[in-house]
Short mmCIF file of N, CA and C in Angstrom, two decimals:
data_model
loop_
_atom_site.label_atom_id
_atom_site.label_comp_id
_atom_site.label_asym_id
_atom_site.label_seq_id
_atom_site.Cartn_x
_atom_site.Cartn_y
_atom_site.Cartn_z
N MET G 1 150.76 165.48 134.29
CA MET G 1 149.81 164.48 133.89
C MET G 1 149.75 164.48 132.18
N ASP G 2 149.97 163.19 131.83
CA ASP G 2 150.33 163.09 130.37
C ASP G 2 148.89 162.81 129.59
N LYS G 3 148.78 162.71 128.39
CA LYS G 3 147.76 162.93 127.45
C LYS G 3 146.78 161.64 127.94
N GLU G 4 147.51 160.50 127.95
CA GLU G 4 146.64 159.23 128.32
C GLU G 4 145.85 159.26 129.63
N GLU G 5 146.51 159.93 130.59
CA GLU G 5 145.88 160.03 131.99
C GLU G 5 144.39 161.01 131.88
N LYS G 6 144.59 162.09 131.19
CA LYS G 6 143.51 163.07 130.94
C LYS G 6 142.62 162.25 130.27
N GLN G 7 142.86 161.41 129.12
CA GLN G 7 141.77 160.64 128.32
C GLN G 7 141.20 159.87 129.65
N THR G 8 141.86 158.90 130.21
CA THR G 8 141.19 158.01 131.21
C THR G 8 140.49 158.68 132.14
N LYS G 9 140.84 160.16 132.65
CA LYS G 9 140.25 160.70 133.65
C LYS G 9 138.84 160.98 133.14
N ASN G 10 139.06 161.64 132.06
CA ASN G 10 137.80 162.25 131.10
C ASN G 10 136.66 161.12 130.90
N SER G 11 137.18 159.94 130.67
CA SER G 11 136.52 158.63 130.41
C SER G 11 135.54 158.13 131.33
N LYS G 12 136.41 158.39 132.60
CA LYS G 12 135.80 158.01 133.81
C LYS G 12 134.55 159.03 134.44
N LYS G 13 134.86 160.24 134.12
CA LYS G 13 133.99 161.42 134.11
C LYS G 13 132.82 161.19 133.26
N LYS G 14 132.86 160.67 132.35
CA LYS G 14 131.81 160.77 131.54
C LYS G 14 130.77 159.48 131.79
N LYS G 15 131.49 158.36 132.11
CA LYS G 15 130.89 157.23 132.51
C LYS G 15 129.89 157.48 134.06
N ARG G 16 130.70 158.37 134.79
CA ARG G 16 129.93 158.41 135.99
C ARG G 16 128.71 159.51 135.80
N ALA G 17 128.72 160.45 134.84
CA ALA G 17 127.81 161.42 134.51
C ALA G 17 126.69 160.30 133.97
N VAL G 18 127.15 159.82 132.72
CA VAL G 18 125.86 158.99 132.31
C VAL G 18 125.08 157.97 133.29
N MET G 19 126.08 157.12 134.30
CA MET G 19 125.61 156.59 135.35
C MET G 19 124.57 157.21 136.18
N ARG G 20 125.09 158.37 136.72
CA ARG G 20 124.10 159.35 137.65
C ARG G 20 122.91 159.87 136.82
N THR G 21 123.05 160.07 135.47
CA THR G 21 121.63 160.56 134.80
C THR G 21 120.87 159.50 134.77
N THR G 22 121.15 158.04 134.40
CA THR G 22 120.52 156.87 134.51
C THR G 22 119.65 156.79 135.74
N ILE G 23 120.43 156.85 136.58
CA ILE G 23 119.78 156.56 138.09
C ILE G 23 118.85 157.44 138.31
N LEU G 24 118.94 158.92 138.14
CA LEU G 24 118.21 160.05 138.02
C LEU G 24 117.03 160.10 137.30
N ALA G 25 116.93 159.21 136.38
CA ALA G 25 115.89 159.08 135.21
C ALA G 25 115.09 157.91 135.93
N ILE G 26 115.57 156.97 136.48
CA ILE G 26 115.06 155.83 137.08
C ILE G 26 114.17 156.22 138.28
N LEU G 27 114.86 157.05 139.01
CA LEU G 27 114.16 157.64 140.03
C LEU G 27 113.07 158.56 139.68
N ILE G 28 112.95 159.48 138.79
CA ILE G 28 111.93 160.22 138.46
C ILE G 28 110.91 159.19 137.88
N ALA G 29 111.09 158.38 136.99
CA ALA G 29 110.07 157.51 136.58
C ALA G 29 109.29 156.66 137.27
N ALA G 30 109.94 156.21 138.60
CA ALA G 30 109.60 155.90 139.75
C ALA G 30 108.39 156.17 140.48
N ILE G 31 109.04 157.44 140.84
CA ILE G 31 108.38 158.64 141.57
C ILE G 31 106.79 159.18 140.69
N GLY G 32 107.18 159.27 139.17
CA GLY G 32 106.13 159.80 138.56
C GLY G 32 105.02 158.40 138.35
N TYR G 33 105.37 157.05 138.30
CA TYR G 33 104.78 155.93 138.24
C TYR G 33 103.69 156.17 139.54
N THR G 34 104.38 156.29 140.84
CA THR G 34 103.61 156.23 141.98
C THR G 34 102.79 157.15 142.11
N ILE G 35 103.07 158.50 141.80
CA ILE G 35 101.68 159.49 141.59
C ILE G 35 101.04 158.98 140.82
N TYR G 36 101.09 158.59 139.78
CA TYR G 36 100.25 158.38 138.52
C TYR G 36 99.27 157.24 139.32
N ASN G 37 99.99 156.40 139.72
CA ASN G 37 99.00 154.94 140.13
C ASN G 37 98.16 155.49 141.40
N SER G 38 99.11 156.17 142.25
CA SER G 38 98.00 156.84 143.47
C SER G 38 96.82 157.58 142.97
N ALA G 39 97.03 158.48 141.93
CA ALA G 39 95.65 159.36 141.55
C ALA G 39 94.86 158.50 140.83
N THR G 40 95.32 157.53 139.99
CA THR G 40 94.25 156.84 139.03
C THR G 40 93.81 155.56 139.96
N ALA G 41 94.37 155.15 141.29
CA ALA G 41 93.66 153.97 141.77
C ALA G 41 92.37 153.97 142.00
N GLU G 42 91.53 152.80 142.10
CA GLU G 42 90.33 152.31 142.17
C GLU G 42 90.20 152.66 143.38
N ASP G 43 88.91 153.12 144.21
CA ASP G 43 88.79 153.01 145.43
C ASP G 43 88.13 151.53 145.90
N VAL G 44 89.09 151.03 146.58
CA VAL G 44 88.80 149.63 146.96
C VAL G 44 88.38 149.64 148.52
N THR G 45 87.26 149.03 148.57
CA THR G 45 86.43 149.03 149.94
C THR G 45 86.98 148.02 150.78
N VAL G 46 87.64 148.32 151.91
CA VAL G 46 87.92 147.47 152.84
C VAL G 46 87.13 146.61 153.70
N LEU G 47 86.94 145.25 153.35
CA LEU G 47 86.14 144.67 154.04
C LEU G 47 86.24 144.48 155.44
N LYS G 48 85.19 144.39 156.21
CA LYS G 48 85.54 144.44 157.85
C LYS G 48 84.51 143.38 158.38
N VAL G 49 84.62 143.00 159.59
CA VAL G 49 83.82 141.94 160.34
C VAL G 49 82.40 142.54 160.26
N GLY G 50 81.19 141.88 160.10
CA GLY G 50 80.08 142.21 160.09
C GLY G 50 79.63 142.46 158.47
N ASP G 51 80.46 142.76 157.63
CA ASP G 51 80.30 143.27 156.20
C ASP G 51 79.44 141.61 155.41
N LYS G 52 78.69 142.32 154.60
CA LYS G 52 77.95 141.11 153.79
C LYS G 52 79.50 140.64 152.58
N ALA G 53 79.63 139.40 152.87
CA ALA G 53 80.59 138.84 152.02
C ALA G 53 80.20 138.95 150.59
N PRO G 54 81.00 139.74 149.60
CA PRO G 54 80.92 139.93 148.10
C PRO G 54 80.62 138.80 147.77
N ASN G 55 79.52 138.46 146.63
CA ASN G 55 79.28 137.34 146.03
C ASN G 55 80.18 136.90 145.01
N PHE G 56 80.45 135.96 144.39
CA PHE G 56 81.30 135.60 143.30
C PHE G 56 80.80 134.02 143.06
N THR G 57 81.09 133.86 141.60
CA THR G 57 81.33 132.65 141.16
C THR G 57 82.56 132.26 140.41
N LEU G 58 83.18 131.11 140.85
CA LEU G 58 84.48 130.79 140.34
C LEU G 58 84.25 129.33 139.99
N VAL G 59 85.53 128.44 139.28
CA VAL G 59 85.11 127.14 138.86
C VAL G 59 86.19 126.44 139.18
N ASP G 60 85.53 125.15 139.97
CA ASP G 60 86.51 124.45 140.62
C ASP G 60 87.18 123.34 139.36
N LEU G 61 88.40 122.75 139.88
CA LEU G 61 88.95 121.87 138.99
C LEU G 61 88.42 120.74 138.30
N GLU G 62 87.36 120.45 138.59
CA GLU G 62 86.45 119.63 137.90
C GLU G 62 85.50 120.46 136.96
N GLY G 63 85.46 121.68 137.00
CA GLY G 63 84.43 122.48 135.77
C GLY G 63 83.46 122.65 136.73
N LYS G 64 83.39 122.56 137.79
CA LYS G 64 81.77 122.87 138.34
C LYS G 64 81.83 124.33 138.87
N ASP G 65 80.73 125.08 138.80
CA ASP G 65 80.80 126.33 139.13
C ASP G 65 80.56 126.38 140.90
N HIS G 66 81.16 127.48 141.75
CA HIS G 66 81.03 127.49 142.91
C HIS G 66 80.63 129.06 142.94
N LYS G 67 79.42 129.41 143.43
CA LYS G 67 78.63 130.58 143.76
C LYS G 67 78.66 130.65 145.27
N LEU G 68 79.05 131.91 145.99
CA LEU G 68 79.44 132.04 147.43
C LEU G 68 77.75 131.97 147.85
N SER G 69 76.85 132.51 147.08
CA SER G 69 75.52 132.66 147.82
C SER G 69 74.84 131.57 147.60
N ASP G 70 75.23 130.33 147.02
CA ASP G 70 74.39 129.17 146.98
C ASP G 70 74.91 128.57 148.24
N TYR G 71 76.06 128.83 149.17
CA TYR G 71 76.38 128.42 150.40
C TYR G 71 75.70 129.17 151.74
N GLU G 72 74.55 129.76 151.11
CA GLU G 72 73.76 130.42 152.37
C GLU G 72 73.23 129.71 153.21
N GLY G 73 73.28 129.80 154.68
CA GLY G 73 72.51 129.02 155.34
C GLY G 73 73.75 127.82 156.33
N GLN G 74 75.35 127.97 155.41
CA GLN G 74 76.35 127.28 155.97
C GLN G 74 77.40 128.13 156.28
N GLY G 75 78.15 127.55 157.10
CA GLY G 75 79.30 128.47 157.44
C GLY G 75 80.32 128.38 156.10
N VAL G 76 81.40 129.32 155.72
CA VAL G 76 82.10 128.91 154.46
C VAL G 76 83.43 129.37 155.08
N PHE G 77 84.37 128.57 154.87
CA PHE G 77 85.83 128.59 155.36
C PHE G 77 86.59 128.84 153.69
N LEU G 78 86.76 130.29 153.78
CA LEU G 78 87.09 130.72 152.17
C LEU G 78 88.64 131.24 152.47
N ASN G 79 89.42 130.19 151.88
CA ASN G 79 90.76 130.26 152.23
C ASN G 79 91.54 130.75 150.79
N PHE G 80 92.16 131.88 150.86
CA PHE G 80 92.91 132.45 149.81
C PHE G 80 94.37 131.89 149.67
N TRP G 81 95.02 131.27 148.93
CA TRP G 81 96.40 130.65 148.78
C TRP G 81 96.98 130.48 147.55
N GLY G 82 98.37 130.08 147.50
CA GLY G 82 99.15 129.67 146.26
C GLY G 82 99.78 128.77 146.53
N THR G 83 100.28 128.11 145.43
CA THR G 83 101.16 126.71 145.49
C THR G 83 102.56 126.95 145.94
N TRP G 84 102.83 128.26 145.52
CA TRP G 84 104.25 128.78 146.20
C TRP G 84 104.54 128.91 147.48
N CYS G 85 103.23 129.27 148.19
CA CYS G 85 103.36 129.76 149.67
C CYS G 85 103.25 128.71 150.49
N LYS G 86 104.65 128.71 151.36
CA LYS G 86 104.67 127.78 152.28
C LYS G 86 104.16 127.80 153.53
N PRO G 87 103.49 128.70 153.93
CA PRO G 87 102.40 128.26 155.06
C PRO G 87 101.15 127.88 154.51
N CYS G 88 101.05 128.42 153.23
CA CYS G 88 99.34 127.64 152.55
C CYS G 88 99.76 126.21 152.65
N ALA G 89 100.70 125.79 152.17
CA ALA G 89 101.08 124.10 151.99
C ALA G 89 100.87 123.57 153.28
N LYS G 90 101.66 124.11 153.99
CA LYS G 90 101.44 123.50 155.58
C LYS G 90 99.97 123.51 156.30
N GLU G 91 99.26 124.54 156.12
CA GLU G 91 97.90 124.27 156.66
C GLU G 91 96.97 123.48 155.80
N MET G 92 97.16 123.39 154.57
CA MET G 92 96.11 122.45 153.85
C MET G 92 95.71 121.19 154.26
N PRO G 93 96.81 120.44 154.69
CA PRO G 93 96.31 118.98 155.05
C PRO G 93 95.53 119.21 156.53
N ALA G 94 95.70 120.19 157.33
CA ALA G 94 94.85 119.93 158.72
C ALA G 94 93.51 120.91 158.26
N MET G 95 93.22 121.60 157.16
CA MET G 95 92.46 122.22 156.30
C MET G 95 91.39 121.13 155.98
N ASP G 96 91.78 120.19 155.65
CA ASP G 96 91.34 118.98 154.96
C ASP G 96 90.78 117.96 155.87
N ARG G 97 91.44 117.75 157.15
CA ARG G 97 91.14 116.96 157.85
C ARG G 97 89.92 117.41 158.74
N GLN G 98 90.10 118.74 158.90
CA GLN G 98 88.51 119.73 159.61
C GLN G 98 87.49 119.58 158.99
N TYR G 99 87.81 119.53 157.58
CA TYR G 99 86.59 119.72 156.29
C TYR G 99 85.95 118.37 156.61
N GLU G 100 86.62 117.27 156.66
CA GLU G 100 86.05 116.11 156.76
C GLU G 100 85.27 116.07 158.01
N VAL G 101 85.51 116.64 159.10
CA VAL G 101 84.66 116.44 160.27
C VAL G 101 83.51 117.39 159.97
N PHE G 102 83.83 118.69 159.61
CA PHE G 102 82.84 119.86 159.76
C PHE G 102 81.89 119.74 158.40
N SER G 103 82.25 119.18 157.56
CA SER G 103 81.35 119.16 156.30
C SER G 103 80.08 118.58 156.48
N ASN G 104 80.03 117.63 157.39
CA ASN G 104 78.76 117.08 157.83
C ASN G 104 77.91 118.06 158.91
N GLU G 105 78.60 119.08 159.08
CA GLU G 105 77.89 119.83 160.12
C GLU G 105 77.36 121.21 159.57
N GLY G 106 77.64 121.56 158.40
CA GLY G 106 77.33 122.61 157.75
C GLY G 106 78.16 123.65 157.47
N VAL G 107 79.73 123.28 157.42
CA VAL G 107 80.66 124.08 157.39
C VAL G 107 81.35 123.73 156.01
N GLN G 108 81.55 124.64 154.88
CA GLN G 108 82.15 124.21 153.77
C GLN G 108 83.23 124.99 153.55
N VAL G 109 84.62 124.25 152.63
CA VAL G 109 85.59 125.06 152.57
C VAL G 109 85.54 125.50 150.94
N LEU G 110 85.94 126.59 150.91
CA LEU G 110 86.58 126.89 149.41
C LEU G 110 87.82 127.33 149.26
N ALA G 111 88.55 126.78 148.76
CA ALA G 111 90.05 127.17 148.53
C ALA G 111 90.40 128.01 147.51
N VAL G 112 90.63 129.20 147.25
CA VAL G 112 90.70 130.06 146.15
C VAL G 112 92.13 130.17 145.71
N ASN G 113 92.56 129.70 144.86
CA ASN G 113 93.81 129.96 144.36
C ASN G 113 93.95 131.03 144.00
N ILE G 114 95.12 131.85 143.67
CA ILE G 114 95.18 133.14 143.02
C ILE G 114 96.06 133.02 141.68
N ALA G 115 95.14 132.94 140.58
CA ALA G 115 95.81 132.85 139.39
C ALA G 115 96.71 132.04 138.98
N GLN G 116 96.74 130.88 139.44
CA GLN G 116 97.64 130.11 139.28
C GLN G 116 97.02 129.18 137.95
N SER G 117 98.01 128.26 136.92
CA SER G 117 97.40 127.32 136.02
C SER G 117 96.70 126.14 136.63
N ASP G 118 95.72 125.86 136.00
CA ASP G 118 95.43 124.58 136.30
C ASP G 118 96.13 123.32 136.57
N PHE G 119 97.20 123.23 135.72
CA PHE G 119 98.26 122.17 135.93
C PHE G 119 98.87 122.41 137.40
N GLU G 120 99.30 123.65 137.84
CA GLU G 120 100.18 123.58 139.18
C GLU G 120 99.06 123.59 140.07
N VAL G 121 97.84 123.97 140.08
CA VAL G 121 96.93 123.59 141.22
C VAL G 121 96.35 122.26 141.12
N GLN G 122 96.12 121.71 139.92
CA GLN G 122 95.68 120.12 140.09
C GLN G 122 96.80 119.29 140.87
N SER G 123 98.03 119.67 140.18
CA SER G 123 99.10 119.09 140.71
C SER G 123 99.51 119.15 142.39
N PHE G 124 98.90 120.42 142.82
CA PHE G 124 99.10 120.70 144.48
C PHE G 124 98.05 119.76 145.21
N ALA G 125 96.79 119.85 144.77
CA ALA G 125 95.60 119.50 144.97
C ALA G 125 95.73 117.79 145.36
N ASP G 126 96.35 117.48 143.98
CA ASP G 126 96.72 115.84 144.09
C ASP G 126 97.45 115.29 145.13
N GLN G 127 98.64 116.13 145.32
CA GLN G 127 99.94 115.80 145.98
C GLN G 127 99.40 115.87 147.60
N TYR G 128 98.29 116.67 147.93
CA TYR G 128 97.99 116.73 149.22
C TYR G 128 96.47 116.14 149.55
N GLY G 129 96.09 115.59 148.25
CA GLY G 129 95.09 114.75 148.34
C GLY G 129 93.68 115.54 149.03
N LEU G 130 93.49 116.75 148.63
CA LEU G 130 92.37 117.56 148.99
C LEU G 130 90.98 117.00 148.55
N SER G 131 90.02 116.97 149.40
CA SER G 131 88.69 116.70 149.20
C SER G 131 87.74 117.83 149.26
N PHE G 132 87.98 119.10 149.47
CA PHE G 132 87.33 120.19 149.45
C PHE G 132 87.31 121.01 148.05
N PRO G 133 86.49 121.61 147.84
CA PRO G 133 86.49 122.48 146.38
C PRO G 133 87.74 123.30 146.36
N VAL G 134 88.58 123.39 145.41
CA VAL G 134 89.40 123.85 144.98
C VAL G 134 89.01 124.83 143.72
N VAL G 135 89.29 126.38 144.05
CA VAL G 135 88.87 127.10 142.73
C VAL G 135 89.95 128.00 142.26
N ILE G 136 90.10 128.47 141.27
CA ILE G 136 91.07 129.26 140.79
C ILE G 136 90.38 130.90 140.23
N ASP G 137 90.91 131.79 140.98
CA ASP G 137 90.70 133.14 140.72
C ASP G 137 91.52 133.68 139.48
N LYS G 138 91.41 133.53 138.47
CA LYS G 138 92.25 133.64 137.32
C LYS G 138 92.36 134.89 137.09
N THR G 139 91.19 136.10 137.09
CA THR G 139 91.52 137.36 136.77
C THR G 139 91.89 138.21 138.13
N LYS G 140 91.92 137.41 139.48
CA LYS G 140 92.18 138.18 140.64
C LYS G 140 91.06 139.08 141.14
N SER G 141 89.84 138.79 140.29
CA SER G 141 88.59 139.77 140.89
C SER G 141 88.26 139.40 142.37
N VAL G 142 88.04 138.30 142.42
CA VAL G 142 87.60 137.98 144.07
C VAL G 142 88.74 138.52 144.76
N MET G 143 90.07 138.40 144.61
CA MET G 143 91.04 138.68 145.33
C MET G 143 90.97 140.04 145.65
N THR G 144 90.66 140.94 144.66
CA THR G 144 90.32 142.43 144.93
C THR G 144 89.12 142.80 145.57
N ALA G 145 87.94 141.93 145.04
CA ALA G 145 86.77 142.23 146.06
C ALA G 145 87.06 142.02 147.52
N TYR G 146 87.96 141.28 147.84
CA TYR G 146 88.12 140.73 149.37
C TYR G 146 88.96 141.70 150.04
N ASN G 147 89.78 142.52 148.83
CA ASN G 147 91.26 143.34 149.37
C ASN G 147 92.06 142.12 150.18
N ILE G 148 92.70 141.10 149.49
CA ILE G 148 93.58 140.02 150.19
C ILE G 148 94.71 140.45 149.77
N ARG G 149 95.54 140.63 150.65
CA ARG G 149 96.88 141.05 150.60
C ARG G 149 98.07 139.77 150.57
N PRO G 150 98.30 139.68 151.98
CA PRO G 150 99.23 138.46 152.17
C PRO G 150 98.72 137.26 152.14
N LEU G 151 99.49 135.84 151.72
CA LEU G 151 98.67 134.94 151.75
C LEU G 151 99.38 133.87 152.75
N PRO G 152 98.91 132.83 153.11
CA PRO G 152 97.40 132.73 152.86
C PRO G 152 96.59 133.58 154.10
N THR G 153 95.36 134.08 153.41
CA THR G 153 94.31 134.79 154.10
C THR G 153 93.01 133.94 154.33
N THR G 154 92.43 133.95 155.11
CA THR G 154 90.95 133.16 155.20
C THR G 154 90.16 134.02 155.75
N VAL G 155 89.03 134.19 155.07
CA VAL G 155 87.52 134.91 155.47
C VAL G 155 86.59 133.57 156.05
N LEU G 156 86.10 133.92 157.18
CA LEU G 156 85.21 133.25 157.77
C LEU G 156 83.83 133.67 157.41
N VAL G 157 82.98 132.99 156.79
CA VAL G 157 81.60 133.67 156.25
C VAL G 157 80.59 133.02 157.04
N ASN G 158 79.78 133.81 157.72
CA ASN G 158 78.96 133.01 158.91
C ASN G 158 77.71 132.43 157.92
N PRO G 159 76.82 131.67 158.39
CA PRO G 159 75.37 130.79 157.67
C PRO G 159 74.57 132.26 157.10
N GLU G 160 74.43 133.25 157.37
CA GLU G 160 73.80 134.37 156.96
C GLU G 160 74.30 135.40 155.81
N GLY G 161 75.73 135.00 155.55
CA GLY G 161 76.55 135.28 154.59
C GLY G 161 77.27 136.66 154.87
N ASN G 162 77.58 136.96 156.26
CA ASN G 162 78.38 137.78 156.47
C ASN G 162 79.75 137.49 157.03
N ILE G 163 80.58 138.46 156.97
CA ILE G 163 82.03 138.30 157.16
C ILE G 163 81.89 138.16 158.69
N GLN G 164 82.50 136.86 159.51
CA GLN G 164 82.44 136.83 160.85
C GLN G 164 83.87 137.10 161.29
N ARG G 165 85.06 136.82 160.37
CA ARG G 165 86.36 136.92 161.01
C ARG G 165 87.41 136.56 159.70
N ILE G 166 88.38 137.61 159.76
CA ILE G 166 89.28 137.58 158.93
C ILE G 166 90.52 137.13 159.30
N ILE G 167 91.21 136.11 158.96
CA ILE G 167 92.52 135.67 159.35
C ILE G 167 93.75 135.83 158.11
N THR G 168 95.11 136.29 158.75
CA THR G 168 95.87 136.53 157.60
C THR G 168 96.97 135.61 158.53
N GLY G 169 97.92 134.90 157.74
CA GLY G 169 98.63 134.16 157.92
C GLY G 169 98.55 132.62 158.25
N GLU G 170 99.39 132.00 158.61
CA GLU G 170 99.41 130.54 158.80
C GLU G 170 98.30 130.08 160.14
N MET G 171 97.58 129.03 159.97
CA MET G 171 96.82 128.43 160.98
C MET G 171 97.36 127.30 161.37
N THR G 172 97.07 127.15 162.72
CA THR G 172 97.33 125.62 163.59
C THR G 172 96.01 124.51 163.02
N GLU G 173 96.10 123.54 163.11
CA GLU G 173 95.21 122.53 163.15
C GLU G 173 93.81 123.00 164.01
N GLN G 174 94.41 123.36 165.64
CA GLN G 174 93.62 123.87 166.49
C GLN G 174 93.01 125.19 166.20
N ASP G 175 93.39 125.92 165.55
CA ASP G 175 92.78 127.34 165.02
C ASP G 175 91.90 126.95 163.59
N ILE G 176 92.03 126.12 163.24
CA ILE G 176 91.38 125.53 162.12
C ILE G 176 90.07 125.36 162.59
N GLU G 177 90.04 124.19 163.27
CA GLU G 177 89.00 123.48 164.11
C GLU G 177 87.96 124.52 164.77
N GLY G 178 88.81 125.74 165.66
CA GLY G 178 88.04 126.67 166.29
C GLY G 178 87.37 127.52 165.33
N PHE G 179 87.91 127.82 164.63
CA PHE G 179 87.01 128.90 163.29
C PHE G 179 85.90 127.89 162.65
N MET G 180 86.21 127.00 162.38
CA MET G 180 85.14 126.16 161.86
C MET G 180 83.84 125.95 162.80
N GLU G 181 84.32 126.03 163.75
CA GLU G 181 83.37 125.52 164.96
C GLU G 181 82.64 126.93 165.21
N GLU G 182 83.23 128.09 165.01
CA GLU G 182 82.69 129.31 165.20
C GLU G 182 81.76 129.81 164.05
N ILE G 183 81.87 129.15 162.95
CA ILE G 183 80.84 129.53 161.67
C ILE G 183 80.05 128.21 161.73
N LYS G 184 80.02 127.39 162.41
CA LYS G 184 78.99 126.24 162.07
C LYS G 184 77.38 126.58 162.48
N PRO G 185 76.73 126.24 161.32
CA PRO G 185 75.07 126.75 162.02
C PRO G 185 74.72 126.16 163.17
N ASP G 186 73.75 126.82 163.65
CA ASP G 186 73.19 126.23 165.00
C ASP G 186 72.27 125.08 164.77
#
């Protein structure tokens, strides 16, 4: 083996050692972050059917405040969504059609967008011609209070202000109609 081959071999060994050390450092940092995150995580109460729905106030696209407690006595179809979420976009027109039917029967829809810009949300609402209130959870505080994970998630709030049902994933128009019927005041 000549000198040049030895240098090439040594160079490759050094590169491998640097790469292994880097990967090891990243793994240690990731494990450390996970442990730190778990140790300092706030206790999030997981909501369940029958619990009082946490109150909140969010602002709609027209600048009007919507406070959940203001809807007491009515059913509230609380839908958490994002403009990028394909199932969300797919169910919005059906929600709007059913809102047109059930809004006169005491069922309200609040579509809670998760922290997107006013422009993105307004463009989406205009595209689908939504007639129900669309609010933006800019700080994700409502999302956190309701422990929302996948989008879309819909929380049915009965006229007494309690959680009637929690639905994760896309709903059909038949589903939406049935759920609105379920929270309609007597």
